[in-house]
Amino acid sequence: MEIFVYRNGANQVEENFSATDIPELIADKKNVVWVDLMGETDEQVAQAKSVLLDIFKFHHLTIEDTLETRNQPKVEAFPDYLFFIVHGIKPETSSANFVTKELDGYLGENYVVTFHDQRFQSIKLVKQQIRTSTFACRRGAAYLLHQILDQIVDLYMPVVDDFDVSINELEERVFAMRKGNDAILEEIMDLRRSVTRLKRISARQLDVLYRISHGEFPQIPENVLPFYRDVHDHLQRISDLSENYRELVASLFDIHFSVVANKTNDIIKFLTIFSAIWLPLSFIAGVYGMNFENMPELKTRYGYFVVLGVMALVTVSLLIYFWRKGWILQRDDRKTEEEIESSKENKQK
Amino acid sequence: MEIFVYRNGANQVEENFSATDIPELIADKKNVVWVDLMGETDEQVAQAKSVLLDIFKFHHLTIEDTLETRNQPKVEAFPDYLFFIVHGIKPETSSANFVTKELDGYLGENYVVTFHDQRFQSIKLVKQQIRTSTFACRRGAAYLLHQILDQIVDLYMPVVDDFDVSINELEERVFAMRKGNDAILEEIMDLRRSVTRLKRISARQLDVLYRISHGEFPQIPENVLPFYRDVHDHLQRISDLSENYRELVASLFDIHFSVVANKTNDIIKFLTIFSAIWLPLSFIAGVYGMNFENMPELKTRYGYFVVLGVMALVTVSLLIYFWRKGWILQRDDRKTEEEIESSKENKQK
Amino acid sequence: MEIFVYRNGANQVEENFSATDIPELIADKKNVVWVDLMGETDEQVAQAKSVLLDIFKFHHLTIEDTLETRNQPKVEAFPDYLFFIVHGIKPETSSANFVTKELDGYLGENYVVTFHDQRFQSIKLVKQQIRTSTFACRRGAAYLLHQILDQIVDLYMPVVDDFDVSINELEERVFAMRKGNDAILEEIMDLRRSVTRLKRISARQLDVLYRISHGEFPQIPENVLPFYRDVHDHLQRISDLSENYRELVASLFDIHFSVVANKTNDIIKFLTIFSAIWLPLSFIAGVYGMNFENMPELKTRYGYFVVLGVMALVTVSLLIYFWRKGWILQRDDRKTEEEIESSKENKQK
Amino acid sequence: MEIFVYRNGANQVEENFSATDIPELIADKKNVVWVDLMGETDEQVAQAKSVLLDIFKFHHLTIEDTLETRNQPKVEAFPDYLFFIVHGIKPETSSANFVTKELDGYLGENYVVTFHDQRFQSIKLVKQQIRTSTFACRRGAAYLLHQILDQIVDLYMPVVDDFDVSINELEERVFAMRKGNDAILEEIMDLRRSVTRLKRISARQLDVLYRISHGEFPQIPENVLPFYRDVHDHLQRISDLSENYRELVASLFDIHFSVVANKTNDIIKFLTIFSAIWLPLSFIAGVYGMNFENMPELKTRYGYFVVLGVMALVTVSLLIYFWRKGWILQRDDRKTEEEIESSKENKQK
Amino acid sequence: MEIFVYRNGANQVEENFSATDIPELIADKKNVVWVDLMGETDEQVAQAKSVLLDIFKFHHLTIEDTLETRNQPKVEAFPDYLFFIVHGIKPETSSANFVTKELDGYLGENYVVTFHDQRFQSIKLVKQQIRTSTFACRRGAAYLLHQILDQIVDLYMPVVDDFDVSINELEERVFAMRKGNDAILEEIMDLRRSVTRLKRISARQLDVLYRISHGEFPQIPENVLPFYRDVHDHLQRISDLSENYRELVASLFDIHFSVVANKTNDIIKFLTIFSAIWLPLSFIAGVYGMNFENMPELKTRYGYFVVLGVMALVTVSLLIYFWRKGWILQRDDRKTEEEIESSKENKQK
């Protein structure tokens, strides 16, 4: 448990208070008090519970929610304070399996109480900030809370951007794919799971911030509202992007599938061309392998070489046929690509 | 029929009343009365009907709804009481074919009436609770009802979590699939049915709890509202997750389909490689099986061995060709997988 | 045209009035009058028109709507009466091509006017009911109308339930399908059409009943509202289910497609195995069919039998190879199914 | 430019006024004036502009919108008049590429001004109507406008119904398809485009009529509102149906795809059966084509005929095998179809 | 930084002021002042910051948003001014990868401040306009801003229209596709990305303009609102179209896939016909290549020619069979296409 107190007009934030000092500190309405409770060990949880229950006398349902995990983001108003749950994101996680952690808290007239059972980088950053400058505290508790939420939301951005990277990378690998298709499918599915989760979380979170930032709660003074709206706008962007990515990930399945179909098509084309060439040749050879006594060609001098010539002719005819049909067309292919290039260039002119 | 009465200030909940005691019990507004009606046998249904109709004089439409099954969750306000229908879930059911059961009830100023035609574990739990401690009764009838609803909603969680497990398991089996594909498809369809049903039920239920928990009904005192909001939040989570799962189950079809396409692709590739190797070899054999009188090669000493050598050469060339084309590439495959691994590791750093 | 009059306090509903009696009958506000107009023949339509226009003096737009067909369900308020259009369902129709019919009507202070150009079973049922008991009339015209609507909505249920049956049946047939695939596709498409239609109709109908049942119209007395809400709830269920079925029918396409893909996969596997076995064997035979003069094997005593043995060896090797690859695996298949069974059992424990 | 004036109480609509008469005509509030401006030639556009700007003094933005094309349907209120844009449909167009045209207009207290740059059949019809009977004018300008809108919306119906026909026709052709698949795909895509467009236009249009018909604008007197609601209802039906068709057209892709898959499946089955029969036969012939000196069978008297018999036996066995496997099953097929028929009949009983 | 001042009644817009003149200029409420700040270089950004902060004293959060990029479109009201962010589109970009740029700005009672870090063609156009005519300034600052927004929205239109072209072009190429399928898939995916982005941006932008144009902000005088509504309508059209295109692009995947399936089907058909013809012929040849001593046919005089005849017969029979089955039907194909043509013509008559 760490307690930070900013006394009105002071130049610096004071620390090193104990739980018993809290009632006195918050009694002076000119102070801004931040109580940050940790819940990593059972002992810390017990201490946090006693602070919330005995000192602040918060509604016991909110305390249950606080100490539990697996809650959805929400905000609830009580006569003297706001209770909120938001989800931060672990900064080191990749988009494919990002991990969130819960921050529970209370906002009173002149105090903020936060509780988290894991280390929270955003919290750490705000602490460093207020140790350096009292700026964040001077505008009161609601502004201090805004700083924390702002940091939390900012940490989503790298993960969201990583989605863009992941989708692009997967798309490239789908196009380049060789045999390891199923592995790619699994990754697409993982990404889909992930992006669905992001959408769900950000939707709930957005709802919380919308309500906070649109003046629903008297605990947030009018002049702090724009700051919350700012956080709300950032989250809006995250939410919009996650919807975006959801659609793009869904189309990765379509693409994967079409690429496989294209490959199958190519292979079957190969098989067909191959069969179409060898089968008639084998037939010709088979004809002259027959043992009829009276087969005049067999006795001619150059029969054998004529037949070899005929076979070559058949082969060439078939190759030309397939080339015309567009099944063997390396040059045309390149042409097509060139055409694409040139049409692209035309567009961009 | 079981009747529980908590007399104001008493230390204990009284039981063993009969239907005829009810009017007197609810007349004292300081009592909290819970009448739990069962409907397993026709006799019990008849008794329940007479209690609802003759003693409580509820609106006869609500009584019809109560005694019938197949109703949707709903809540309706009458001047003196609320009528509600909620759906509990059988705790032992799996996600693939979960079973719900109906709980109908009434909430009056100082009484709760519940009716169910099957055993209800949540009801049983609340009974045990109030026998142990009068805590749940002290805050009045609305709080008592909250306890029941809370238990009901809590029992959804294991089923919802089981969906997660089922989806993962099915996904694994889709990837590992051999011949029993159709069986997997049937299971995916079952899961889809199930998750659609969960979504539908939780949506209606959510609606009921939203209306109860947002102060629409005067029967719920202001100070009990936070408790209902808490139940609402839990249900919200269930509803969000069911939407989630719906999407993931839908993508199982895509995955199944792509896996089959991959397999077909592999098989056709095999067929093509096989044909491409044997067809030319057979052709060569065919050529020298021709019966032309003048085929100089046939008379050479090592002709046969040269032809065998040519055949080996053709085979090796084709193998190299396919290996280059990436159709035979066990090593590259492993490489790809290693690359994936390493790229994953890079991400997580 | 049939006219039913319930005089206040009377024990019985009177019939056998003619159009000219209507003004007098509805003038006495204590009477409850139901005028049921048929429109099967042109003559009936003409009579209906004159009753609506000359006697009741309804807004001529509503009369046009009434006499026409192809209207959407709706409800409209006029100072003295409500005008409504609802759609009933023919009880004998199956889900795949259910048929609806229009019921138009007016609700005044003490009268109900209904018009339909086909026989309406729900109307017939309500007539039987009020001939037997005056109960439905005693609560006034709005309650009488509720009875009619209730009957109409109740008749939807069998059709909706039939959807469930049809979807299950089609699913089974998709899995069992042999060659008649296209027929199944046509049926799926029919069902899709049907379920889309049901959704559209029930959505509009729901809208009508929502507005009627939530006190928007003064023509519906407060104490009759719960009855309309009851009808609304039934319709809500129908609407929810139709949304449900829409999704399930959509996934039938996916399933059909996957089943076909599985079958194609199996056939190609068969072809591949077959080719893979015969092609090398034919090649070996081809080699020893060559006519080289110097082929030492040909002259050995047991050459022929050795070659036959080699052929058998190749066949067995290939069979083992395919068995290992999992392409020939009847036993493993059964195992997989047993595993599924056992995992199912585990779940249900 | 055509001007129609209905003087209060007159028996007939007067025509043949010029632009300069307008101010005087609309000054008498008892007149109903309709100014219909054409914009086919530049001259007409110039005249229309001067009438709108100099005589009616409408807001210049609305005049710009009027003279331009490519506007969305909308309605805007100004203190003295309503400005509206609606889209009519060319009556002769088919659903696959229906063509809309814009009607811009103004509704004042006692005048309607319409502008269109193409012939408008609905306008023509209303003109004929008011020349025949003054009925449409007697209820004032708002009612006159309603007549025009009603005609416009009515002309949508044939196009919408044509969608139904087109979808059915395409579906039939998908099932009957031979080689011209890509042509069908193009048509499905055209229909999709078309139906998407219809949905978009009807949604905007519906919005316009909703606002007009629900009393938002004082320019529409109370007693004319039901007429607008009537038009709104018709449009609602069109909008609902277009949503319907959108879904059905989407499923045409699924069906097309499944039909192709079925055909591919049939072809591969054919190929497999064919190969499976000829490959072993060729192998047997190959064996006895080998040139081993010691092949006892070759010297037997009936060896050749025995081998022919063995070949026949192999063929018959394979045919029986495939018949049992259900790959050759013309009779069973018919049975299946009969079963379907009979099950259909059962349903309809 | 460029400053434009329109003094009331003046004939011309004055330029060439410096930052220090601003306070005086905006103090005279009859002036209309436009301060356009550039942010291409760090120096310009610094200057812009000082103007916004020191001279206009805007809320520092808005200044941060202004100087940053990557903001979503939004509008926010402050007591004395509106802050807005809109996104323009680079006019030279194609639909497949269009580029947007941010315009930030403030609207005060008599001034507009704009900031952009790239050249803005719309800004340039408005500058030219006000240099030519003071018309745009005479109606005040809000009208001037409307001009800018109008220009920005107008520049979207070419890009949106380009989507139509791109979709059509891609569709054509999908149908004409040869081997370069994957390239087409990549383009479809690019277009999907693009259209999703357009939808997202236009949705946010629409929201901004809706709020501005519906009288929410007192900074926009009543008489300027219609102009903003006009811009809103244009944007509405863009937003509707982008939704349209999203659907059509999605169906490009379906079409691509079906075209590939059709092609695969054709190739397999070819392979099947080919195999079906050569396999039996080879078999016949194989039979007479057997070395049985007693094969009477071999010794007949015309045996060889009879066999050749039989082979020709088999070939012709098979060709007829396939022609009847509809697998070889060039003429019928053309017929089908002609029928399509004629049915199209019929429709359009």
PDB file of C-alpha atoms in Angstrom, chain C residues 216-300:
ATOM      1  CA  GLU C 216     -50.051   3.800 -26.582  1.00  0.00           C
ATOM      2  CA  PHE C 217     -53.706   3.710 -27.544  1.00  0.00           C
ATOM      3  CA  PRO C 218     -56.486   4.919 -25.241  1.00  0.00           C
ATOM      4  CA  GLN C 219     -58.872   2.447 -26.892  1.00  0.00           C
ATOM      5  CA  ILE C 220     -57.233  -0.344 -24.884  1.00  0.00           C
ATOM      6  CA  PRO C 221     -58.244   0.023 -21.225  1.00  0.00           C
ATOM      7  CA  GLU C 222     -55.519  -0.261 -18.621  1.00  0.00           C
ATOM      8  CA  ASN C 223     -56.852  -3.508 -17.202  1.00  0.00           C
ATOM      9  CA  VAL C 224     -56.790  -5.266 -20.585  1.00  0.00           C
ATOM     10  CA  LEU C 225     -53.158  -4.349 -21.279  1.00  0.00           C
ATOM     11  CA  PRO C 226     -51.676  -7.379 -19.467  1.00  0.00           C
ATOM     12  CA  PHE C 227     -53.592  -9.643 -21.826  1.00  0.00           C
ATOM     13  CA  TYR C 228     -52.115  -7.921 -24.841  1.00  0.00           C
ATOM     14  CA  ARG C 229     -48.674  -8.076 -23.273  1.00  0.00           C
ATOM     15  CA  ASP C 230     -49.216 -11.800 -22.978  1.00  0.00           C
ATOM     16  CA  VAL C 231     -49.881 -12.074 -26.718  1.00  0.00           C
ATOM     17  CA  HIS C 232     -46.872  -9.884 -27.332  1.00  0.00           C
ATOM     18  CA  ASP C 233     -44.692 -12.235 -25.301  1.00  0.00           C
ATOM     19  CA  HIS C 234     -45.824 -15.222 -27.329  1.00  0.00           C
ATOM     20  CA  LEU C 235     -45.035 -13.410 -30.524  1.00  0.00           C
ATOM     21  CA  GLN C 236     -41.676 -12.362 -29.118  1.00  0.00           C
ATOM     22  CA  ARG C 237     -40.834 -16.000 -28.689  1.00  0.00           C
ATOM     23  CA  ILE C 238     -41.839 -16.747 -32.271  1.00  0.00           C
ATOM     24  CA  SER C 239     -39.740 -13.876 -33.500  1.00  0.00           C
ATOM     25  CA  ASP C 240     -36.709 -14.957 -31.459  1.00  0.00           C
ATOM     26  CA  LEU C 241     -37.026 -18.513 -32.697  1.00  0.00           C
ATOM     27  CA  SER C 242     -37.315 -17.434 -36.314  1.00  0.00           C
ATOM     28  CA  GLU C 243     -34.049 -15.512 -35.928  1.00  0.00           C
ATOM     29  CA  ASN C 244     -32.583 -18.667 -34.451  1.00  0.00           C
ATOM     30  CA  TYR C 245     -33.722 -20.826 -37.312  1.00  0.00           C
ATOM     31  CA  ARG C 246     -32.460 -18.349 -39.855  1.00  0.00           C
ATOM     32  CA  GLU C 247     -28.966 -18.851 -38.500  1.00  0.00           C
ATOM     33  CA  LEU C 248     -29.263 -22.615 -38.401  1.00  0.00           C
ATOM     34  CA  VAL C 249     -30.589 -22.804 -41.945  1.00  0.00           C
ATOM     35  CA  ALA C 250     -27.675 -20.670 -43.080  1.00  0.00           C
ATOM     36  CA  SER C 251     -25.274 -23.148 -41.538  1.00  0.00           C
ATOM     37  CA  LEU C 252     -26.964 -25.991 -43.425  1.00  0.00           C
ATOM     38  CA  PHE C 253     -25.311 -24.598 -46.556  1.00  0.00           C
ATOM     39  CA  ASP C 254     -21.939 -24.805 -44.846  1.00  0.00           C
ATOM     40  CA  ILE C 255     -22.586 -28.336 -43.737  1.00  0.00           C
ATOM     41  CA  HIS C 256     -23.835 -29.479 -47.128  1.00  0.00           C
ATOM     42  CA  PHE C 257     -20.782 -28.021 -48.699  1.00  0.00           C
ATOM     43  CA  SER C 258     -18.406 -29.642 -46.252  1.00  0.00           C
ATOM     44  CA  VAL C 259     -20.061 -33.001 -46.670  1.00  0.00           C
ATOM     45  CA  VAL C 260     -19.613 -32.770 -50.444  1.00  0.00           C
ATOM     46  CA  ALA C 261     -15.982 -31.778 -49.936  1.00  0.00           C
ATOM     47  CA  ASN C 262     -15.481 -34.756 -47.652  1.00  0.00           C
ATOM     48  CA  LYS C 263     -16.980 -37.064 -50.239  1.00  0.00           C
ATOM     49  CA  THR C 264     -14.818 -35.640 -53.017  1.00  0.00           C
ATOM     50  CA  ASN C 265     -11.838 -36.087 -50.762  1.00  0.00           C
ATOM     51  CA  ASP C 266     -12.711 -39.737 -50.208  1.00  0.00           C
ATOM     52  CA  ILE C 267     -13.196 -40.392 -53.904  1.00  0.00           C
ATOM     53  CA  ILE C 268      -9.916 -38.755 -54.849  1.00  0.00           C
ATOM     54  CA  LYS C 269      -8.184 -40.745 -52.150  1.00  0.00           C
ATOM     55  CA  PHE C 270      -9.594 -43.905 -53.682  1.00  0.00           C
ATOM     56  CA  LEU C 271      -8.463 -42.878 -57.143  1.00  0.00           C
ATOM     57  CA  THR C 272      -5.019 -42.038 -55.864  1.00  0.00           C
ATOM     58  CA  ILE C 273      -4.550 -45.311 -54.045  1.00  0.00           C
ATOM     59  CA  PHE C 274      -5.789 -47.215 -57.067  1.00  0.00           C
ATOM     60  CA  SER C 275      -3.520 -45.401 -59.492  1.00  0.00           C
ATOM     61  CA  ALA C 276      -0.577 -45.610 -57.146  1.00  0.00           C
ATOM     62  CA  ILE C 277      -0.857 -49.376 -57.074  1.00  0.00           C
ATOM     63  CA  TRP C 278      -1.521 -50.189 -60.735  1.00  0.00           C
ATOM     64  CA  LEU C 279       0.808 -47.676 -62.359  1.00  0.00           C
ATOM     65  CA  PRO C 280       4.064 -49.143 -61.011  1.00  0.00           C
ATOM     66  CA  LEU C 281       2.843 -52.674 -61.635  1.00  0.00           C
ATOM     67  CA  SER C 282       2.041 -51.829 -65.236  1.00  0.00           C
ATOM     68  CA  PHE C 283       5.434 -50.225 -65.568  1.00  0.00           C
ATOM     69  CA  ILE C 284       7.192 -53.396 -64.410  1.00  0.00           C
ATOM     70  CA  ALA C 285       5.179 -55.466 -66.879  1.00  0.00           C
ATOM     71  CA  GLY C 286       6.060 -52.903 -69.538  1.00  0.00           C
ATOM     72  CA  VAL C 287       9.790 -53.238 -68.867  1.00  0.00           C
ATOM     73  CA  TYR C 288       9.747 -56.956 -69.476  1.00  0.00           C
ATOM     74  CA  GLY C 289       7.613 -56.435 -72.527  1.00  0.00           C
ATOM     75  CA  MET C 290      10.484 -54.629 -74.229  1.00  0.00           C
ATOM     76  CA  ASN C 291      11.997 -56.380 -77.205  1.00  0.00           C
ATOM     77  CA  PHE C 292      15.726 -55.884 -76.536  1.00  0.00           C
ATOM     78  CA  GLU C 293      17.710 -58.814 -77.701  1.00  0.00           C
ATOM     79  CA  ASN C 294      19.944 -58.729 -74.706  1.00  0.00           C
ATOM     80  CA  MET C 295      17.751 -58.832 -71.613  1.00  0.00           C
ATOM     81  CA  PRO C 296      19.325 -61.456 -69.376  1.00  0.00           C
ATOM     82  CA  GLU C 297      16.378 -61.720 -66.977  1.00  0.00           C
ATOM     83  CA  LEU C 298      14.109 -62.949 -69.736  1.00  0.00           C
ATOM     84  CA  LYS C 299      16.100 -66.047 -70.182  1.00  0.00           C
ATOM     85  CA  THR C 300      16.320 -67.122 -66.539  1.00  0.00           C
TER      86      THR C 300
END
